[in-house]
Amino acid sequence: MIYSVKVLEHFMCPQNAYNMPDADAEGSFGDPSCGDALTFYLKIKDNYIQEISYLVFGCVASIATSSMTSVLAKGKSIDEALKITEEDVIEALDGLPENKMHCSNLGVSALRNAINNYFKANRTEDA
């Protein structure tokens, strides 16, 4: 299996990979067919993702896509982060092998779950 240089960089030196016990929100997603699992942690201020981290269990592509998703989302508004797609992640990594394309779904889905959990936790009676 041939991976791009960017995929290998994010696999060997994943960015933002750590636990965040005081996160404002967290969201998880897993792929039962391959056993990969990911949890994103978010710190949000004024509707912007100030800090993002994750813990991932998975293959090279899962680790790389989790890392790249965190890079793409950090500093973005919540609305901008919700618009990140699997294709954005794949493009930012200069592609993935065909049989690893599904790994991009892991990061995007966990990110969206974290944001949705943030909205649920911070819903006010007036909203």
PDB file of C-alpha atoms in Angstrom:
ATOM      1  CA  MET A   1       0.000   0.000   0.000  1.00  0.00           C
ATOM      2  CA  ILE A   2       1.405   3.360  -1.007  1.00  0.00           C
ATOM      3  CA  TYR A   3       0.708   6.422   1.132  1.00  0.00           C
ATOM      4  CA  SER A   4       1.455  10.037   0.263  1.00  0.00           C
ATOM      5  CA  VAL A   5       4.265  11.869   2.043  1.00  0.00           C
ATOM      6  CA  LYS A   6       1.662  13.950   3.925  1.00  0.00           C
ATOM      7  CA  VAL A   7      -0.143  10.845   5.175  1.00  0.00           C
ATOM      8  CA  LEU A   8       3.142   9.426   6.451  1.00  0.00           C
ATOM      9  CA  GLU A   9       4.060  12.752   8.100  1.00  0.00           C
ATOM     10  CA  HIS A  10       0.739  12.869   9.974  1.00  0.00           C
ATOM     11  CA  PHE A  11       1.079   9.196  10.921  1.00  0.00           C
ATOM     12  CA  MET A  12       4.650   9.516  12.196  1.00  0.00           C
ATOM     13  CA  CYS A  13       4.118  12.908  13.891  1.00  0.00           C
ATOM     14  CA  PRO A  14       0.396  13.281  14.539  1.00  0.00           C
ATOM     15  CA  GLN A  15      -0.633  16.792  15.484  1.00  0.00           C
ATOM     16  CA  ASN A  16      -2.933  17.601  18.421  1.00  0.00           C
ATOM     17  CA  ALA A  17      -2.956  13.998  19.706  1.00  0.00           C
ATOM     18  CA  TYR A  18      -3.600  14.140  23.451  1.00  0.00           C
ATOM     19  CA  ASN A  19      -6.348  13.760  26.025  1.00  0.00           C
ATOM     20  CA  MET A  20      -8.141  16.940  27.110  1.00  0.00           C
ATOM     21  CA  PRO A  21      -9.851  16.305  30.467  1.00  0.00           C
ATOM     22  CA  ASP A  22     -11.300  19.842  30.677  1.00  0.00           C
ATOM     23  CA  ALA A  23     -12.793  19.912  27.169  1.00  0.00           C
ATOM     24  CA  ASP A  24     -15.963  21.879  26.481  1.00  0.00           C
ATOM     25  CA  ALA A  25     -17.190  18.979  24.347  1.00  0.00           C
ATOM     26  CA  GLU A  26     -16.188  15.597  23.062  1.00  0.00           C
ATOM     27  CA  GLY A  27     -17.455  13.359  20.323  1.00  0.00           C
ATOM     28  CA  SER A  28     -16.611   9.864  19.229  1.00  0.00           C
ATOM     29  CA  PHE A  29     -17.001   7.737  16.167  1.00  0.00           C
ATOM     30  CA  GLY A  30     -15.916   4.233  15.297  1.00  0.00           C
ATOM     31  CA  ASP A  31     -15.882   1.896  12.341  1.00  0.00           C
ATOM     32  CA  PRO A  32     -16.900  -1.556  13.557  1.00  0.00           C
ATOM     33  CA  SER A  33     -15.868  -3.155  10.256  1.00  0.00           C
ATOM     34  CA  CYS A  34     -12.185  -2.396  10.872  1.00  0.00           C
ATOM     35  CA  GLY A  35     -12.056  -1.669  14.610  1.00  0.00           C
ATOM     36  CA  ASP A  36     -10.925   1.968  14.348  1.00  0.00           C
ATOM     37  CA  ALA A  37     -12.166   4.397  17.014  1.00  0.00           C
ATOM     38  CA  LEU A  38     -11.685   8.127  17.519  1.00  0.00           C
ATOM     39  CA  THR A  39     -12.661  10.707  20.118  1.00  0.00           C
ATOM     40  CA  PHE A  40     -12.278  14.445  19.510  1.00  0.00           C
ATOM     41  CA  TYR A  41     -12.045  16.974  22.364  1.00  0.00           C
ATOM     42  CA  LEU A  42     -12.874  20.639  21.817  1.00  0.00           C
ATOM     43  CA  LYS A  43     -12.324  23.922  23.643  1.00  0.00           C
ATOM     44  CA  ILE A  44     -14.640  26.520  22.175  1.00  0.00           C
ATOM     45  CA  LYS A  45     -14.611  30.257  22.791  1.00  0.00           C
ATOM     46  CA  ASP A  46     -16.841  32.791  21.057  1.00  0.00           C
ATOM     47  CA  ASN A  47     -17.989  30.083  18.614  1.00  0.00           C
ATOM     48  CA  TYR A  48     -14.409  29.294  17.519  1.00  0.00           C
ATOM     49  CA  ILE A  49     -12.479  26.093  18.098  1.00  0.00           C
ATOM     50  CA  GLN A  50      -9.618  27.408  20.208  1.00  0.00           C
ATOM     51  CA  GLU A  51      -8.130  24.015  20.980  1.00  0.00           C
ATOM     52  CA  ILE A  52      -8.733  20.557  19.564  1.00  0.00           C
ATOM     53  CA  SER A  53      -7.257  17.207  20.443  1.00  0.00           C
ATOM     54  CA  TYR A  54      -8.075  13.561  19.911  1.00  0.00           C
ATOM     55  CA  LEU A  55      -7.290  10.006  20.863  1.00  0.00           C
ATOM     56  CA  VAL A  56      -7.425   7.472  18.068  1.00  0.00           C
ATOM     57  CA  PHE A  57      -7.043   3.723  17.792  1.00  0.00           C
ATOM     58  CA  GLY A  58      -6.494   2.605  14.245  1.00  0.00           C
ATOM     59  CA  CYS A  59      -4.378   2.127  11.172  1.00  0.00           C
ATOM     60  CA  VAL A  60      -1.995   4.526   9.410  1.00  0.00           C
ATOM     61  CA  ALA A  61      -4.836   6.185   7.492  1.00  0.00           C
ATOM     62  CA  SER A  62      -7.023   6.575  10.592  1.00  0.00           C
ATOM     63  CA  ILE A  63      -4.243   8.267  12.524  1.00  0.00           C
ATOM     64  CA  ALA A  64      -3.332  10.532   9.601  1.00  0.00           C
ATOM     65  CA  THR A  65      -6.936  11.535   8.874  1.00  0.00           C
ATOM     66  CA  SER A  66      -7.578  12.260  12.567  1.00  0.00           C
ATOM     67  CA  SER A  67      -4.490  14.459  12.690  1.00  0.00           C
ATOM     68  CA  MET A  68      -5.391  16.303   9.487  1.00  0.00           C
ATOM     69  CA  THR A  69      -9.005  16.806  10.565  1.00  0.00           C
ATOM     70  CA  SER A  70      -7.750  18.442  13.764  1.00  0.00           C
ATOM     71  CA  VAL A  71      -5.435  20.712  11.772  1.00  0.00           C
ATOM     72  CA  LEU A  72      -8.242  21.724   9.413  1.00  0.00           C
ATOM     73  CA  ALA A  73     -10.669  22.471  12.286  1.00  0.00           C
ATOM     74  CA  LYS A  74      -8.387  24.300  14.719  1.00  0.00           C
ATOM     75  CA  GLY A  75      -9.088  28.039  14.795  1.00  0.00           C
ATOM     76  CA  LYS A  76     -12.192  27.719  12.640  1.00  0.00           C
ATOM     77  CA  SER A  77     -15.651  28.868  13.621  1.00  0.00           C
ATOM     78  CA  ILE A  78     -18.078  26.111  14.521  1.00  0.00           C
ATOM     79  CA  ASP A  79     -19.954  26.743  11.257  1.00  0.00           C
ATOM     80  CA  GLU A  80     -16.740  26.488   9.233  1.00  0.00           C
ATOM     81  CA  ALA A  81     -15.724  23.283  11.026  1.00  0.00           C
ATOM     82  CA  LEU A  82     -19.098  21.705  10.299  1.00  0.00           C
ATOM     83  CA  LYS A  83     -18.444  22.258   6.585  1.00  0.00           C
ATOM     84  CA  ILE A  84     -15.232  20.172   6.576  1.00  0.00           C
ATOM     85  CA  THR A  85     -15.837  17.132   4.379  1.00  0.00           C
ATOM     86  CA  GLU A  86     -14.173  13.774   3.896  1.00  0.00           C
ATOM     87  CA  GLU A  87     -12.977  15.061   0.524  1.00  0.00           C
ATOM     88  CA  ASP A  88     -11.314  18.070   2.219  1.00  0.00           C
ATOM     89  CA  VAL A  89      -9.369  15.725   4.497  1.00  0.00           C
ATOM     90  CA  ILE A  90      -8.354  13.411   1.651  1.00  0.00           C
ATOM     91  CA  GLU A  91      -7.263  16.364  -0.508  1.00  0.00           C
ATOM     92  CA  ALA A  92      -5.254  17.909   2.352  1.00  0.00           C
ATOM     93  CA  LEU A  93      -3.413  14.588   2.740  1.00  0.00           C
ATOM     94  CA  ASP A  94      -2.699  14.404  -1.008  1.00  0.00           C
ATOM     95  CA  GLY A  95      -4.942  11.371  -1.317  1.00  0.00           C
ATOM     96  CA  LEU A  96      -5.496   7.996   0.284  1.00  0.00           C
ATOM     97  CA  PRO A  97      -5.379   4.491  -1.160  1.00  0.00           C
ATOM     98  CA  GLU A  98      -8.819   3.431  -2.417  1.00  0.00           C
ATOM     99  CA  ASN A  99      -9.298   0.819   0.312  1.00  0.00           C
ATOM    100  CA  LYS A 100      -8.554   3.444   2.999  1.00  0.00           C
ATOM    101  CA  MET A 101     -10.903   6.204   1.802  1.00  0.00           C
ATOM    102  CA  HIS A 102     -13.434   5.236   4.480  1.00  0.00           C
ATOM    103  CA  CYS A 103     -10.954   6.361   7.162  1.00  0.00           C
ATOM    104  CA  SER A 104     -11.643  10.003   6.295  1.00  0.00           C
ATOM    105  CA  ASN A 105     -15.191   9.463   7.562  1.00  0.00           C
ATOM    106  CA  LEU A 106     -13.817   8.713  11.036  1.00  0.00           C
ATOM    107  CA  GLY A 107     -12.413  12.212  11.652  1.00  0.00           C
ATOM    108  CA  VAL A 108     -15.242  14.163  10.070  1.00  0.00           C
ATOM    109  CA  SER A 109     -17.920  12.154  11.889  1.00  0.00           C
ATOM    110  CA  ALA A 110     -16.210  12.416  15.293  1.00  0.00           C
ATOM    111  CA  LEU A 111     -15.711  16.174  14.795  1.00  0.00           C
ATOM    112  CA  ARG A 112     -19.386  16.666  13.935  1.00  0.00           C
ATOM    113  CA  ASN A 113     -20.410  14.537  16.923  1.00  0.00           C
ATOM    114  CA  ALA A 114     -18.246  16.697  19.225  1.00  0.00           C
ATOM    115  CA  ILE A 115     -19.772  19.900  17.849  1.00  0.00           C
ATOM    116  CA  ASN A 116     -23.302  18.497  18.146  1.00  0.00           C
ATOM    117  CA  ASN A 117     -22.572  17.457  21.740  1.00  0.00           C
ATOM    118  CA  TYR A 118     -21.318  20.992  22.424  1.00  0.00           C
ATOM    119  CA  PHE A 119     -24.611  22.406  21.122  1.00  0.00           C
ATOM    120  CA  LYS A 120     -26.621  19.956  23.251  1.00  0.00           C
ATOM    121  CA  ALA A 121     -24.640  20.782  26.399  1.00  0.00           C
ATOM    122  CA  ASN A 122     -24.887  24.537  25.842  1.00  0.00           C
ATOM    123  CA  ARG A 123     -28.485  24.795  24.714  1.00  0.00           C
ATOM    124  CA  THR A 124     -30.329  27.486  26.593  1.00  0.00           C
ATOM    125  CA  GLU A 125     -34.009  27.649  27.428  1.00  0.00           C
ATOM    126  CA  ASP A 126     -34.332  30.709  25.161  1.00  0.00           C
ATOM    127  CA  ALA A 127     -32.925  28.999  22.087  1.00  0.00           C
TER     128      ALA A 127
END
